[in-house]
């Protein structure tokens, strides 16, 4: 089944080319994009079923492993691909129905569809990359697409927000590139499998330097405090679907990079302590930032930053239970955070604003919207029995298991963060949904397509609660595979098990 | 050709100078200067890649050079990719600077509106509690500097543009 592996990269890139070619005909563009995204989802699901024996590998161009480019799908990659393709598909359908509802389906920005597909391809390359340089290329592909998406239309606010985003992202890419160059210099390879066996042989100081450089590069992408200030400044300005997909996926690609390099290359070490403190600061600073916000989209951006801290906590524990908790939490967070941003998009479409000071009375005037907001909000805050609660419980258990003073501090920090998240959402709920409306807005009907896709994503978040058993088992198996390291290494180097 | 032990010191110095100069420029407010800074850093890192290839050697093509004298081709391949990526991103940055100039007649990276608003809130709170006005508050400071964002109304900031 190895032929499945390149599909999530090849399909969107080919479709992006096609979509550019037919850029005058928006209907054809829509069909191409939707078909491509369904194709990726199908290929990812097929991979998810097939990786249980051993990781799937394709050596691009049939160049043998340490020289050529390897694409590898193990349990972690397959799971990330499935959840990311499901979310990208939902968000695209949301964007399509929004464009159609605006009543002018023939004049969208023609570049949206191809760019969105390239973004999907970049995410897939990052998840499948079997060497460090290819991971860098994957990051660049998705970032280049994201630069275009965040400045879509080139309006004043977006150019302003985009400037911060682009400069920040390029700077972090340069750090990543330096890390790749130094890794090659120190070990003579950038292939993950070869690196894993060689990196223990080099000077510990140099190893530490490489680890820190990579962590800084990933931390900027994942928006970990103190490298997170760019995110709440830039995300809220983009169109609602773009913000949703960025919030769901792009930060998680940074988290994936950390998961992969920390477990495969560096293992336990002093960097874990640094990560622990960074996780704590990210959680608390993020959520305190959210408390101060009066705009729903910015508030959500801050909760996004805050909950990245929980995943970093799981990675920093460097134990099997910690990694499993982090993997489960990533899946939960991608789904829930994206649906919250979509609901914010719905509110903006209905009321023309997301400022909590102007919204009001939505619980009465739009009861469905209220439900769509409340369910993922409770889910993110970790109200039992929703998946957010299960993910947090797993992380807390892993923290208690580690039983170091620092891990207890982080356990306490996570609980405080969850409670503050609940406080933030209750505050937002009171203002936007319960307080008497500031000025009565004329009732608008939301397009059923937008409501439908947002509901689908909210339901997916709820479904994760019911699927939590099998999903947690899968995350456990993925974490075991990460900790064992050998299946991944042997798969890349082509050693028969 | 071959036999130069270790990396060339001049290359190391060149890379360091480029990255240092670039870092200085990136800290500027003008987007054009930031772009130039990123170009410099990008080139510095490209030189770093050349250094990682070890001592210099002949063209790494089978048949042209004896295998023992060949330069390491892998960093060259990576550097080519990096050059292409840097060029594309630079083009985008310059386009953005141009767009910014079209809209504002300058290309400065601006403060965040909400940050300013929160800074003002904090300034108001401290102002109400202080006795002697010996220091300048954030509010006064914000009023004193050129506010590049003042011409954007909140309505514009929150307006949903029909972009698709």
PDB file of C-alpha atoms in Angstrom, chain A residues 97-269:
ATOM      1  CA  UNK A  97     -21.125  28.469   0.786  1.00  0.00           C
ATOM      2  CA  UNK A  98     -20.027  31.849   2.130  1.00  0.00           C
ATOM      3  CA  UNK A  99     -18.884  32.894  -1.335  1.00  0.00           C
ATOM      4  CA  UNK A 100     -22.097  31.626  -2.888  1.00  0.00           C
ATOM      5  CA  UNK A 101     -24.215  33.323  -0.246  1.00  0.00           C
ATOM      6  CA  UNK A 102     -22.581  36.657  -0.900  1.00  0.00           C
ATOM      7  CA  UNK A 103     -24.484  36.387  -4.128  1.00  0.00           C
ATOM      8  CA  UNK A 104     -21.545  36.923  -6.370  1.00  0.00           C
ATOM      9  CA  UNK A 105     -20.104  33.476  -6.989  1.00  0.00           C
ATOM     10  CA  UNK A 106     -18.491  34.474 -10.271  1.00  0.00           C
ATOM     11  CA  UNK A 107     -16.095  37.013  -8.862  1.00  0.00           C
ATOM     12  CA  UNK A 108     -14.155  35.382  -6.063  1.00  0.00           C
ATOM     13  CA  UNK A 109     -10.495  36.079  -5.778  1.00  0.00           C
ATOM     14  CA  UNK A 110      -9.414  33.507  -8.357  1.00  0.00           C
ATOM     15  CA  UNK A 111      -6.284  32.721  -6.407  1.00  0.00           C
ATOM     16  CA  UNK A 112      -8.097  31.421  -3.325  1.00  0.00           C
ATOM     17  CA  UNK A 113      -8.646  27.841  -4.482  1.00  0.00           C
ATOM     18  CA  UNK A 114      -5.155  27.108  -5.874  1.00  0.00           C
ATOM     19  CA  UNK A 115      -3.536  28.670  -2.817  1.00  0.00           C
ATOM     20  CA  UNK A 116      -5.727  26.698  -0.462  1.00  0.00           C
ATOM     21  CA  UNK A 117      -4.717  23.495  -2.257  1.00  0.00           C
ATOM     22  CA  UNK A 118      -1.025  24.392  -2.074  1.00  0.00           C
ATOM     23  CA  UNK A 119      -1.473  25.012   1.638  1.00  0.00           C
ATOM     24  CA  UNK A 120      -2.951  21.523   1.995  1.00  0.00           C
ATOM     25  CA  UNK A 121      -0.046  20.060   0.050  1.00  0.00           C
ATOM     26  CA  UNK A 122       2.469  21.872   2.261  1.00  0.00           C
ATOM     27  CA  UNK A 123       0.818  20.524   5.396  1.00  0.00           C
ATOM     28  CA  UNK A 124       0.923  17.010   3.916  1.00  0.00           C
ATOM     29  CA  UNK A 125       4.628  17.304   2.970  1.00  0.00           C
ATOM     30  CA  UNK A 126       5.427  18.383   6.524  1.00  0.00           C
ATOM     31  CA  UNK A 127       3.597  15.412   8.023  1.00  0.00           C
ATOM     32  CA  UNK A 128       5.184  12.931   5.599  1.00  0.00           C
ATOM     33  CA  UNK A 129       8.736  14.300   5.439  1.00  0.00           C
ATOM     34  CA  UNK A 130      11.375  11.706   6.218  1.00  0.00           C
ATOM     35  CA  UNK A 131      14.259  14.144   6.315  1.00  0.00           C
ATOM     36  CA  UNK A 132      14.855  17.450   7.979  1.00  0.00           C
ATOM     37  CA  UNK A 133      15.368  19.448   4.803  1.00  0.00           C
ATOM     38  CA  UNK A 134      12.156  18.136   3.312  1.00  0.00           C
ATOM     39  CA  UNK A 135      10.384  19.159   6.498  1.00  0.00           C
ATOM     40  CA  UNK A 136      11.780  22.650   5.922  1.00  0.00           C
ATOM     41  CA  UNK A 137      10.508  22.626   2.336  1.00  0.00           C
ATOM     42  CA  UNK A 138       7.077  21.476   3.538  1.00  0.00           C
ATOM     43  CA  UNK A 139       6.993  24.357   6.011  1.00  0.00           C
ATOM     44  CA  UNK A 140       7.961  26.820   3.290  1.00  0.00           C
ATOM     45  CA  UNK A 141       5.281  25.532   0.912  1.00  0.00           C
ATOM     46  CA  UNK A 142       2.544  25.887   3.481  1.00  0.00           C
ATOM     47  CA  UNK A 143       3.867  29.229   4.727  1.00  0.00           C
ATOM     48  CA  UNK A 144       4.135  30.704   1.241  1.00  0.00           C
ATOM     49  CA  UNK A 145       0.508  29.726   0.650  1.00  0.00           C
ATOM     50  CA  UNK A 146      -0.473  31.150   4.019  1.00  0.00           C
ATOM     51  CA  UNK A 147       1.167  34.515   3.191  1.00  0.00           C
ATOM     52  CA  UNK A 148      -1.118  34.805   0.191  1.00  0.00           C
ATOM     53  CA  UNK A 149      -4.194  33.731   2.141  1.00  0.00           C
ATOM     54  CA  UNK A 150      -3.629  36.082   5.060  1.00  0.00           C
ATOM     55  CA  UNK A 151      -3.258  39.098   2.774  1.00  0.00           C
ATOM     56  CA  UNK A 152      -6.107  38.004   0.491  1.00  0.00           C
ATOM     57  CA  UNK A 153      -7.569  41.012  -1.268  1.00  0.00           C
ATOM     58  CA  UNK A 154      -4.764  43.269  -0.039  1.00  0.00           C
ATOM     59  CA  UNK A 155      -6.957  45.517   2.098  1.00  0.00           C
ATOM     60  CA  UNK A 156      -5.461  47.900   4.629  1.00  0.00           C
ATOM     61  CA  UNK A 157      -6.079  45.814   7.730  1.00  0.00           C
ATOM     62  CA  UNK A 158      -4.827  42.652   6.082  1.00  0.00           C
ATOM     63  CA  UNK A 159      -1.635  44.186   4.734  1.00  0.00           C
ATOM     64  CA  UNK A 160      -0.996  45.539   8.213  1.00  0.00           C
ATOM     65  CA  UNK A 161      -1.598  42.189   9.919  1.00  0.00           C
ATOM     66  CA  UNK A 162       0.076  40.262   7.121  1.00  0.00           C
ATOM     67  CA  UNK A 163       3.303  42.231   7.466  1.00  0.00           C
ATOM     68  CA  UNK A 164       3.752  41.062  11.044  1.00  0.00           C
ATOM     69  CA  UNK A 165       2.901  37.500  10.121  1.00  0.00           C
ATOM     70  CA  UNK A 166       5.138  37.262   7.072  1.00  0.00           C
ATOM     71  CA  UNK A 167       8.214  38.835   8.677  1.00  0.00           C
ATOM     72  CA  UNK A 168       7.831  36.632  11.755  1.00  0.00           C
ATOM     73  CA  UNK A 169       7.396  33.475   9.699  1.00  0.00           C
ATOM     74  CA  UNK A 170      10.370  34.209   7.431  1.00  0.00           C
ATOM     75  CA  UNK A 171      12.567  34.906  10.447  1.00  0.00           C
ATOM     76  CA  UNK A 172      11.621  31.579  11.995  1.00  0.00           C
ATOM     77  CA  UNK A 173      12.230  29.806   8.686  1.00  0.00           C
ATOM     78  CA  UNK A 174      15.734  31.231   8.628  1.00  0.00           C
ATOM     79  CA  UNK A 175      16.375  29.829  12.099  1.00  0.00           C
ATOM     80  CA  UNK A 176      15.112  26.472  10.846  1.00  0.00           C
ATOM     81  CA  UNK A 177      17.393  26.671   7.798  1.00  0.00           C
ATOM     82  CA  UNK A 178      20.406  27.459   9.995  1.00  0.00           C
ATOM     83  CA  UNK A 179      19.507  24.446  12.139  1.00  0.00           C
ATOM     84  CA  UNK A 180      19.376  22.226   9.045  1.00  0.00           C
ATOM     85  CA  UNK A 181      22.768  23.511   7.828  1.00  0.00           C
ATOM     86  CA  UNK A 182      24.412  22.985  11.199  1.00  0.00           C
ATOM     87  CA  UNK A 183      22.859  19.530  11.542  1.00  0.00           C
ATOM     88  CA  UNK A 184      24.326  18.563   8.200  1.00  0.00           C
ATOM     89  CA  UNK A 185      27.653  19.988   9.212  1.00  0.00           C
ATOM     90  CA  UNK A 186      27.682  18.102  12.511  1.00  0.00           C
ATOM     91  CA  UNK A 187      26.361  14.742  11.341  1.00  0.00           C
ATOM     92  CA  UNK A 188      26.758  14.645   7.561  1.00  0.00           C
ATOM     93  CA  UNK A 189      23.109  13.802   6.978  1.00  0.00           C
ATOM     94  CA  UNK A 190      19.634  15.287   7.150  1.00  0.00           C
ATOM     95  CA  UNK A 191      17.811  11.973   6.825  1.00  0.00           C
ATOM     96  CA  UNK A 192      15.765  11.443   9.988  1.00  0.00           C
ATOM     97  CA  UNK A 193      16.686   7.763  10.319  1.00  0.00           C
ATOM     98  CA  UNK A 194      20.418   8.301   9.863  1.00  0.00           C
ATOM     99  CA  UNK A 195      20.281  11.344  12.121  1.00  0.00           C
ATOM    100  CA  UNK A 196      18.643   9.323  14.858  1.00  0.00           C
ATOM    101  CA  UNK A 197      21.571   6.918  14.941  1.00  0.00           C
ATOM    102  CA  UNK A 198      24.299   9.519  14.447  1.00  0.00           C
ATOM    103  CA  UNK A 199      23.157  12.338  16.686  1.00  0.00           C
ATOM    104  CA  UNK A 200      24.050  10.546  19.899  1.00  0.00           C
ATOM    105  CA  UNK A 201      27.646  10.327  18.712  1.00  0.00           C
ATOM    106  CA  UNK A 202      28.237  14.082  18.446  1.00  0.00           C
ATOM    107  CA  UNK A 203      29.348  16.482  21.127  1.00  0.00           C
ATOM    108  CA  UNK A 204      26.506  17.030  23.682  1.00  0.00           C
ATOM    109  CA  UNK A 205      26.932  20.792  23.491  1.00  0.00           C
ATOM    110  CA  UNK A 206      26.471  20.806  19.729  1.00  0.00           C
ATOM    111  CA  UNK A 207      23.514  18.449  20.053  1.00  0.00           C
ATOM    112  CA  UNK A 208      21.963  20.839  22.537  1.00  0.00           C
ATOM    113  CA  UNK A 209      22.524  23.775  20.167  1.00  0.00           C
ATOM    114  CA  UNK A 210      20.833  21.943  17.310  1.00  0.00           C
ATOM    115  CA  UNK A 211      17.940  20.959  19.544  1.00  0.00           C
ATOM    116  CA  UNK A 212      17.448  24.530  20.745  1.00  0.00           C
ATOM    117  CA  UNK A 213      17.597  25.967  17.211  1.00  0.00           C
ATOM    118  CA  UNK A 214      14.983  23.507  16.012  1.00  0.00           C
ATOM    119  CA  UNK A 215      12.818  24.135  19.053  1.00  0.00           C
ATOM    120  CA  UNK A 216      12.949  27.901  18.498  1.00  0.00           C
ATOM    121  CA  UNK A 217      11.998  27.462  14.842  1.00  0.00           C
ATOM    122  CA  UNK A 218       9.058  25.207  15.735  1.00  0.00           C
ATOM    123  CA  UNK A 219       8.083  27.350  18.719  1.00  0.00           C
ATOM    124  CA  UNK A 220       7.544  30.390  16.489  1.00  0.00           C
ATOM    125  CA  UNK A 221       5.300  28.363  14.183  1.00  0.00           C
ATOM    126  CA  UNK A 222       3.434  26.774  17.075  1.00  0.00           C
ATOM    127  CA  UNK A 223       3.132  30.157  18.852  1.00  0.00           C
ATOM    128  CA  UNK A 224       4.739  29.191  22.146  1.00  0.00           C
ATOM    129  CA  UNK A 225       5.355  31.983  24.628  1.00  0.00           C
ATOM    130  CA  UNK A 226       7.520  34.138  24.418  1.00  0.00           C
ATOM    131  CA  UNK A 227       7.408  33.641  20.649  1.00  0.00           C
ATOM    132  CA  UNK A 228       3.628  33.864  20.355  1.00  0.00           C
ATOM    133  CA  UNK A 229       2.966  37.605  20.209  1.00  0.00           C
ATOM    134  CA  UNK A 230       2.518  37.620  16.427  1.00  0.00           C
ATOM    135  CA  UNK A 231      -0.455  35.262  16.398  1.00  0.00           C
ATOM    136  CA  UNK A 232      -3.231  37.302  18.041  1.00  0.00           C
ATOM    137  CA  UNK A 233      -2.110  40.338  16.030  1.00  0.00           C
ATOM    138  CA  UNK A 234      -2.333  38.679  12.660  1.00  0.00           C
ATOM    139  CA  UNK A 235      -4.875  35.848  12.631  1.00  0.00           C
ATOM    140  CA  UNK A 236      -8.138  37.699  13.406  1.00  0.00           C
ATOM    141  CA  UNK A 237      -7.899  39.999  10.384  1.00  0.00           C
ATOM    142  CA  UNK A 238      -7.986  37.283   7.744  1.00  0.00           C
ATOM    143  CA  UNK A 239     -11.317  36.045   6.316  1.00  0.00           C
ATOM    144  CA  UNK A 240     -13.116  33.716   8.732  1.00  0.00           C
ATOM    145  CA  UNK A 241     -12.427  30.424   6.896  1.00  0.00           C
ATOM    146  CA  UNK A 242      -8.738  31.303   6.490  1.00  0.00           C
ATOM    147  CA  UNK A 243      -8.392  32.127  10.190  1.00  0.00           C
ATOM    148  CA  UNK A 244     -10.166  28.878  11.025  1.00  0.00           C
ATOM    149  CA  UNK A 245      -7.864  26.708   8.964  1.00  0.00           C
ATOM    150  CA  UNK A 246      -4.752  28.584  10.163  1.00  0.00           C
ATOM    151  CA  UNK A 247      -5.785  28.259  13.785  1.00  0.00           C
ATOM    152  CA  UNK A 248      -6.569  24.592  13.410  1.00  0.00           C
ATOM    153  CA  UNK A 249      -3.636  23.451  11.327  1.00  0.00           C
ATOM    154  CA  UNK A 250      -0.641  25.753  11.059  1.00  0.00           C
ATOM    155  CA  UNK A 251       0.251  25.885  14.738  1.00  0.00           C
ATOM    156  CA  UNK A 252      -0.190  22.113  14.908  1.00  0.00           C
ATOM    157  CA  UNK A 253       2.382  21.611  12.160  1.00  0.00           C
ATOM    158  CA  UNK A 254       4.882  23.255  14.518  1.00  0.00           C
ATOM    159  CA  UNK A 255       3.715  20.931  17.286  1.00  0.00           C
ATOM    160  CA  UNK A 256       4.140  17.984  14.925  1.00  0.00           C
ATOM    161  CA  UNK A 257       7.717  19.085  14.164  1.00  0.00           C
ATOM    162  CA  UNK A 258       8.436  19.165  17.887  1.00  0.00           C
ATOM    163  CA  UNK A 259       6.815  15.776  18.497  1.00  0.00           C
ATOM    164  CA  UNK A 260       8.811  14.203  15.700  1.00  0.00           C
ATOM    165  CA  UNK A 261      12.249  15.669  16.387  1.00  0.00           C
ATOM    166  CA  UNK A 262      12.011  15.461  20.173  1.00  0.00           C
ATOM    167  CA  UNK A 263      10.946  11.816  20.184  1.00  0.00           C
ATOM    168  CA  UNK A 264      13.041  10.577  17.291  1.00  0.00           C
ATOM    169  CA  UNK A 265      16.241  12.586  17.513  1.00  0.00           C
ATOM    170  CA  UNK A 266      16.806  14.147  20.891  1.00  0.00           C
ATOM    171  CA  UNK A 267      14.901  12.129  23.474  1.00  0.00           C
ATOM    172  CA  UNK A 268      14.913  13.095  27.117  1.00  0.00           C
ATOM    173  CA  UNK A 269      17.279  15.839  28.132  1.00  0.00           C
TER     174      UNK A 269
END
